[in-house]
mmCIF file with all atom_site columns, C-alpha atoms in Angstrom:
data_model
loop_
_atom_site.group_PDB
_atom_site.id
_atom_site.type_symbol
_atom_site.label_atom_id
_atom_site.label_alt_id
_atom_site.label_comp_id
_atom_site.label_asym_id
_atom_site.label_entity_id
_atom_site.label_seq_id
_atom_site.pdbx_PDB_ins_code
_atom_site.Cartn_x
_atom_site.Cartn_y
_atom_site.Cartn_z
_atom_site.occupancy
_atom_site.B_iso_or_equiv
_atom_site.pdbx_formal_charge
_atom_site.auth_seq_id
_atom_site.auth_comp_id
_atom_site.auth_asym_id
_atom_site.auth_atom_id
_atom_site.pdbx_PDB_model_num
ATOM 1  C CA . MET A 1 1  ? 21.147 27.539 -25.107 1.00 56.00 ? 1  MET A CA 1
ATOM 2  C CA . ARG A 1 2  ? 22.008 30.095 -22.721 1.00 69.00 ? 2  ARG A CA 1
ATOM 3  C CA . GLU A 1 3  ? 24.756 29.793 -20.000 1.00 83.00 ? 3  GLU A CA 1
ATOM 4  C CA . LEU A 1 4  ? 24.343 30.961 -16.213 1.00 91.00 ? 4  LEU A CA 1
ATOM 5  C CA . SER A 1 5  ? 27.235 31.530 -13.889 1.00 92.00 ? 5  SER A CA 1
ATOM 6  C CA . VAL A 1 6  ? 27.126 29.427 -10.552 1.00 93.00 ? 6  VAL A CA 1
ATOM 7  C CA . GLU A 1 7  ? 25.923 32.311 -8.798  1.00 95.00 ? 7  GLU A CA 1
ATOM 8  C CA . GLN A 1 8  ? 22.720 32.766 -10.952 1.00 94.00 ? 8  GLN A CA 1
ATOM 9  C CA . ARG A 1 9  ? 22.005 28.915 -11.096 1.00 94.00 ? 9  ARG A CA 1
ATOM 10 C CA . LYS A 1 10 ? 22.062 29.063 -7.087  1.00 95.00 ? 10 LYS A CA 1
ATOM 11 C CA . TYR A 1 11 ? 20.092 32.053 -7.146  1.00 95.00 ? 11 TYR A CA 1
ATOM 12 C CA . LEU A 1 12 ? 17.347 30.533 -9.219  1.00 95.00 ? 12 LEU A CA 1
ATOM 13 C CA . LYS A 1 13 ? 17.463 27.279 -7.667  1.00 95.00 ? 13 LYS A CA 1
ATOM 14 C CA . GLY A 1 14 ? 16.278 29.153 -4.399  1.00 94.00 ? 14 GLY A CA 1
ATOM 15 C CA . LEU A 1 15 ? 13.593 30.904 -6.545  1.00 94.00 ? 15 LEU A CA 1
ATOM 16 C CA . ALA A 1 16 ? 12.521 27.269 -7.693  1.00 94.00 ? 16 ALA A CA 1
ATOM 17 C CA . HIS A 1 17 ? 12.140 25.644 -4.425  1.00 93.00 ? 17 HIS A CA 1
ATOM 18 C CA . SER A 1 18 ? 8.764  26.412 -4.204  1.00 92.00 ? 18 SER A CA 1
ATOM 19 C CA . LEU A 1 19 ? 7.505  26.085 -7.669  1.00 94.00 ? 19 LEU A CA 1
ATOM 20 C CA . LYS A 1 20 ? 5.066  23.104 -8.732  1.00 96.00 ? 20 LYS A CA 1
ATOM 21 C CA . PRO A 1 21 ? 6.045  21.448 -11.896 1.00 96.00 ? 21 PRO A CA 1
ATOM 22 C CA . VAL A 1 22 ? 3.933  23.061 -14.987 1.00 96.00 ? 22 VAL A CA 1
ATOM 23 C CA . VAL A 1 23 ? 4.966  20.590 -17.750 1.00 95.00 ? 23 VAL A CA 1
ATOM 24 C CA . MET A 1 24 ? 5.072  16.874 -17.580 1.00 95.00 ? 24 MET A CA 1
ATOM 25 C CA . ILE A 1 25 ? 7.073  14.451 -20.032 1.00 94.00 ? 25 ILE A CA 1
ATOM 26 C CA . GLY A 1 26 ? 5.265  11.272 -20.315 1.00 92.00 ? 26 GLY A CA 1
ATOM 27 C CA . ALA A 1 27 ? 5.674  7.878  -21.798 1.00 88.00 ? 27 ALA A CA 1
ATOM 28 C CA . GLN A 1 28 ? 5.864  9.666  -24.850 1.00 91.00 ? 28 GLN A CA 1
ATOM 29 C CA . GLY A 1 29 ? 8.842  11.455 -24.757 1.00 91.00 ? 29 GLY A CA 1
ATOM 30 C CA . LEU A 1 30 ? 10.066 14.696 -25.756 1.00 93.00 ? 30 LEU A CA 1
ATOM 31 C CA . THR A 1 31 ? 7.073  15.478 -28.565 1.00 94.00 ? 31 THR A CA 1
ATOM 32 C CA . GLU A 1 32 ? 6.186  18.710 -30.222 1.00 95.00 ? 32 GLU A CA 1
ATOM 33 C CA . ALA A 1 33 ? 3.108  19.417 -27.912 1.00 95.00 ? 33 ALA A CA 1
ATOM 34 C CA . VAL A 1 34 ? 5.868  19.024 -24.894 1.00 95.00 ? 34 VAL A CA 1
ATOM 35 C CA . ILE A 1 35 ? 8.027  21.536 -26.570 1.00 96.00 ? 35 ILE A CA 1
ATOM 36 C CA . LYS A 1 36 ? 5.268  23.986 -27.452 1.00 97.00 ? 36 LYS A CA 1
ATOM 37 C CA . GLU A 1 37 ? 4.016  23.970 -24.064 1.00 96.00 ? 37 GLU A CA 1
ATOM 38 C CA . THR A 1 38 ? 7.659  24.527 -22.381 1.00 96.00 ? 38 THR A CA 1
ATOM 39 C CA . GLY A 1 39 ? 7.961  27.323 -24.400 1.00 95.00 ? 39 GLY A CA 1
ATOM 40 C CA . HIS A 1 40 ? 4.507  29.000 -23.610 1.00 96.00 ? 40 HIS A CA 1
ATOM 41 C CA . ALA A 1 41 ? 5.414  28.270 -19.489 1.00 96.00 ? 41 ALA A CA 1
ATOM 42 C CA . LEU A 1 42 ? 8.715  30.148 -20.037 1.00 95.00 ? 42 LEU A CA 1
ATOM 43 C CA . ALA A 1 43 ? 7.240  32.958 -21.517 1.00 93.00 ? 43 ALA A CA 1
ATOM 44 C CA . ALA A 1 44 ? 4.682  33.131 -19.032 1.00 93.00 ? 44 ALA A CA 1
ATOM 45 C CA . HIS A 1 45 ? 6.689  32.223 -15.860 1.00 94.00 ? 45 HIS A CA 1
ATOM 46 C CA . GLU A 1 46 ? 10.734 32.644 -16.987 1.00 94.00 ? 46 GLU A CA 1
ATOM 47 C CA . LEU A 1 47 ? 11.194 30.051 -14.664 1.00 96.00 ? 47 LEU A CA 1
ATOM 48 C CA . ILE A 1 48 ? 9.611  26.505 -14.693 1.00 97.00 ? 48 ILE A CA 1
ATOM 49 C CA . LYS A 1 49 ? 9.899  23.001 -13.463 1.00 97.00 ? 49 LYS A CA 1
ATOM 50 C CA . VAL A 1 50 ? 9.509  20.221 -16.006 1.00 96.00 ? 50 VAL A CA 1
ATOM 51 C CA . ARG A 1 51 ? 8.474  16.599 -14.533 1.00 97.00 ? 51 ARG A CA 1
ATOM 52 C CA . VAL A 1 52 ? 9.675  13.613 -16.268 1.00 95.00 ? 52 VAL A CA 1
ATOM 53 C CA . LEU A 1 53 ? 7.959  10.375 -15.848 1.00 93.00 ? 53 LEU A CA 1
ATOM 54 C CA . GLY A 1 54 ? 10.449 7.951  -17.279 1.00 85.00 ? 54 GLY A CA 1
ATOM 55 C CA . ASP A 1 55 ? 12.797 6.062  -15.393 1.00 90.00 ? 55 ASP A CA 1
ATOM 56 C CA . ASP A 1 56 ? 15.737 6.090  -17.791 1.00 90.00 ? 56 ASP A CA 1
ATOM 57 C CA . ARG A 1 57 ? 18.323 8.806  -16.311 1.00 93.00 ? 57 ARG A CA 1
ATOM 58 C CA . ALA A 1 58 ? 20.253 8.618  -19.764 1.00 93.00 ? 58 ALA A CA 1
ATOM 59 C CA . ALA A 1 59 ? 16.684 9.692  -21.672 1.00 92.00 ? 59 ALA A CA 1
ATOM 60 C CA . ARG A 1 60 ? 15.827 12.447 -19.096 1.00 94.00 ? 60 ARG A CA 1
ATOM 61 C CA . GLU A 1 61 ? 19.594 14.097 -19.321 1.00 94.00 ? 61 GLU A CA 1
ATOM 62 C CA . ALA A 1 62 ? 19.124 14.197 -23.085 1.00 94.00 ? 62 ALA A CA 1
ATOM 63 C CA . TRP A 1 63 ? 15.438 15.622 -22.809 1.00 95.00 ? 63 TRP A CA 1
ATOM 64 C CA . PHE A 1 64 ? 16.987 18.585 -20.772 1.00 95.00 ? 64 PHE A CA 1
ATOM 65 C CA . ALA A 1 65 ? 19.347 19.255 -23.187 1.00 95.00 ? 65 ALA A CA 1
ATOM 66 C CA . GLU A 1 66 ? 17.313 18.897 -26.251 1.00 96.00 ? 66 GLU A CA 1
ATOM 67 C CA . LEU A 1 67 ? 14.335 20.803 -24.454 1.00 96.00 ? 67 LEU A CA 1
ATOM 68 C CA . CYS A 1 68 ? 16.558 23.603 -23.695 1.00 95.00 ? 68 CYS A CA 1
ATOM 69 C CA . ALA A 1 69 ? 18.135 24.199 -27.257 1.00 95.00 ? 69 ALA A CA 1
ATOM 70 C CA . ALA A 1 70 ? 14.514 23.666 -28.725 1.00 95.00 ? 70 ALA A CA 1
ATOM 71 C CA . VAL A 1 71 ? 12.980 26.530 -26.501 1.00 95.00 ? 71 VAL A CA 1
ATOM 72 C CA . ASP A 1 72 ? 16.392 28.809 -26.144 1.00 94.00 ? 72 ASP A CA 1
ATOM 73 C CA . ALA A 1 73 ? 16.177 28.161 -22.543 1.00 95.00 ? 73 ALA A CA 1
ATOM 74 C CA . ALA A 1 74 ? 19.044 27.896 -19.661 1.00 95.00 ? 74 ALA A CA 1
ATOM 75 C CA . PRO A 1 75 ? 19.368 24.483 -18.296 1.00 95.00 ? 75 PRO A CA 1
ATOM 76 C CA . VAL A 1 76 ? 19.424 25.438 -14.359 1.00 96.00 ? 76 VAL A CA 1
ATOM 77 C CA . GLN A 1 77 ? 19.226 22.075 -12.805 1.00 95.00 ? 77 GLN A CA 1
ATOM 78 C CA . HIS A 1 78 ? 18.156 18.394 -13.358 1.00 95.00 ? 78 HIS A CA 1
ATOM 79 C CA . ILE A 1 79 ? 17.559 16.710 -10.020 1.00 93.00 ? 79 ILE A CA 1
ATOM 80 C CA . GLY A 1 80 ? 15.795 12.943 -10.036 1.00 93.00 ? 80 GLY A CA 1
ATOM 81 C CA . LYS A 1 81 ? 13.013 13.516 -12.135 1.00 95.00 ? 81 LYS A CA 1
ATOM 82 C CA . LEU A 1 82 ? 12.492 17.286 -12.394 1.00 97.00 ? 82 LEU A CA 1
ATOM 83 C CA . LEU A 1 83 ? 14.183 19.338 -14.643 1.00 96.00 ? 83 LEU A CA 1
ATOM 84 C CA . LEU A 1 84 ? 14.350 23.349 -13.964 1.00 97.00 ? 84 LEU A CA 1
ATOM 85 C CA . LEU A 1 85 ? 14.634 25.627 -17.105 1.00 97.00 ? 85 LEU A CA 1
ATOM 86 C CA . TYR A 1 86 ? 15.357 29.742 -17.119 1.00 96.00 ? 86 TYR A CA 1
ATOM 87 C CA . LYS A 1 87 ? 14.626 31.890 -20.138 1.00 94.00 ? 87 LYS A CA 1
ATOM 88 C CA . PRO A 1 88 ? 14.115 35.754 -19.419 1.00 92.00 ? 88 PRO A CA 1
ATOM 89 C CA . SER A 1 89 ? 11.491 37.510 -21.248 1.00 85.00 ? 89 SER A CA 1
ATOM 90 C CA . ASP A 1 90 ? 11.302 40.540 -22.933 1.00 80.00 ? 90 ASP A CA 1
ATOM 91 C CA . LYS A 1 91 ? 10.461 42.228 -19.843 1.00 83.00 ? 91 LYS A CA 1
ATOM 92 C CA . PRO A 1 92 ? 12.257 40.213 -17.126 1.00 81.00 ? 92 PRO A CA 1
ATOM 93 C CA . ARG A 1 93 ? 10.667 39.951 -13.782 1.00 85.00 ? 93 ARG A CA 1
ATOM 94 C CA . ILE A 1 94 ? 13.253 37.820 -12.477 1.00 88.00 ? 94 ILE A CA 1
ATOM 95 C CA . LYS A 1 95 ? 16.540 39.996 -11.448 1.00 85.00 ? 95 LYS A CA 1
ATOM 96 C CA . LEU A 1 96 ? 19.949 37.886 -11.694 1.00 86.00 ? 96 LEU A CA 1
ATOM 97 C CA . PRO A 1 97 ? 22.539 38.506 -9.711  1.00 85.00 ? 97 PRO A CA 1
#
């Protein structure tokens, strides 16, 4: 799992403000299909939002950590039912401060 500085997180949160969730974690929880789709979305976009449909905050936090580890992404933010993940591509489009 990658680590980001406070300044980098702040910058990414600003970029993500207008993004729509591209992956959803439903009643089945964190499945292989969700992990695979998250990997594809990160490869295409670098910065993505994931919507979690469950009400269990502890489960959301666990899935956030597990998902970031599975796709080697940096956890940017967990706010409510939205998770924000970042993973630079081979040719990064987002320039971090």
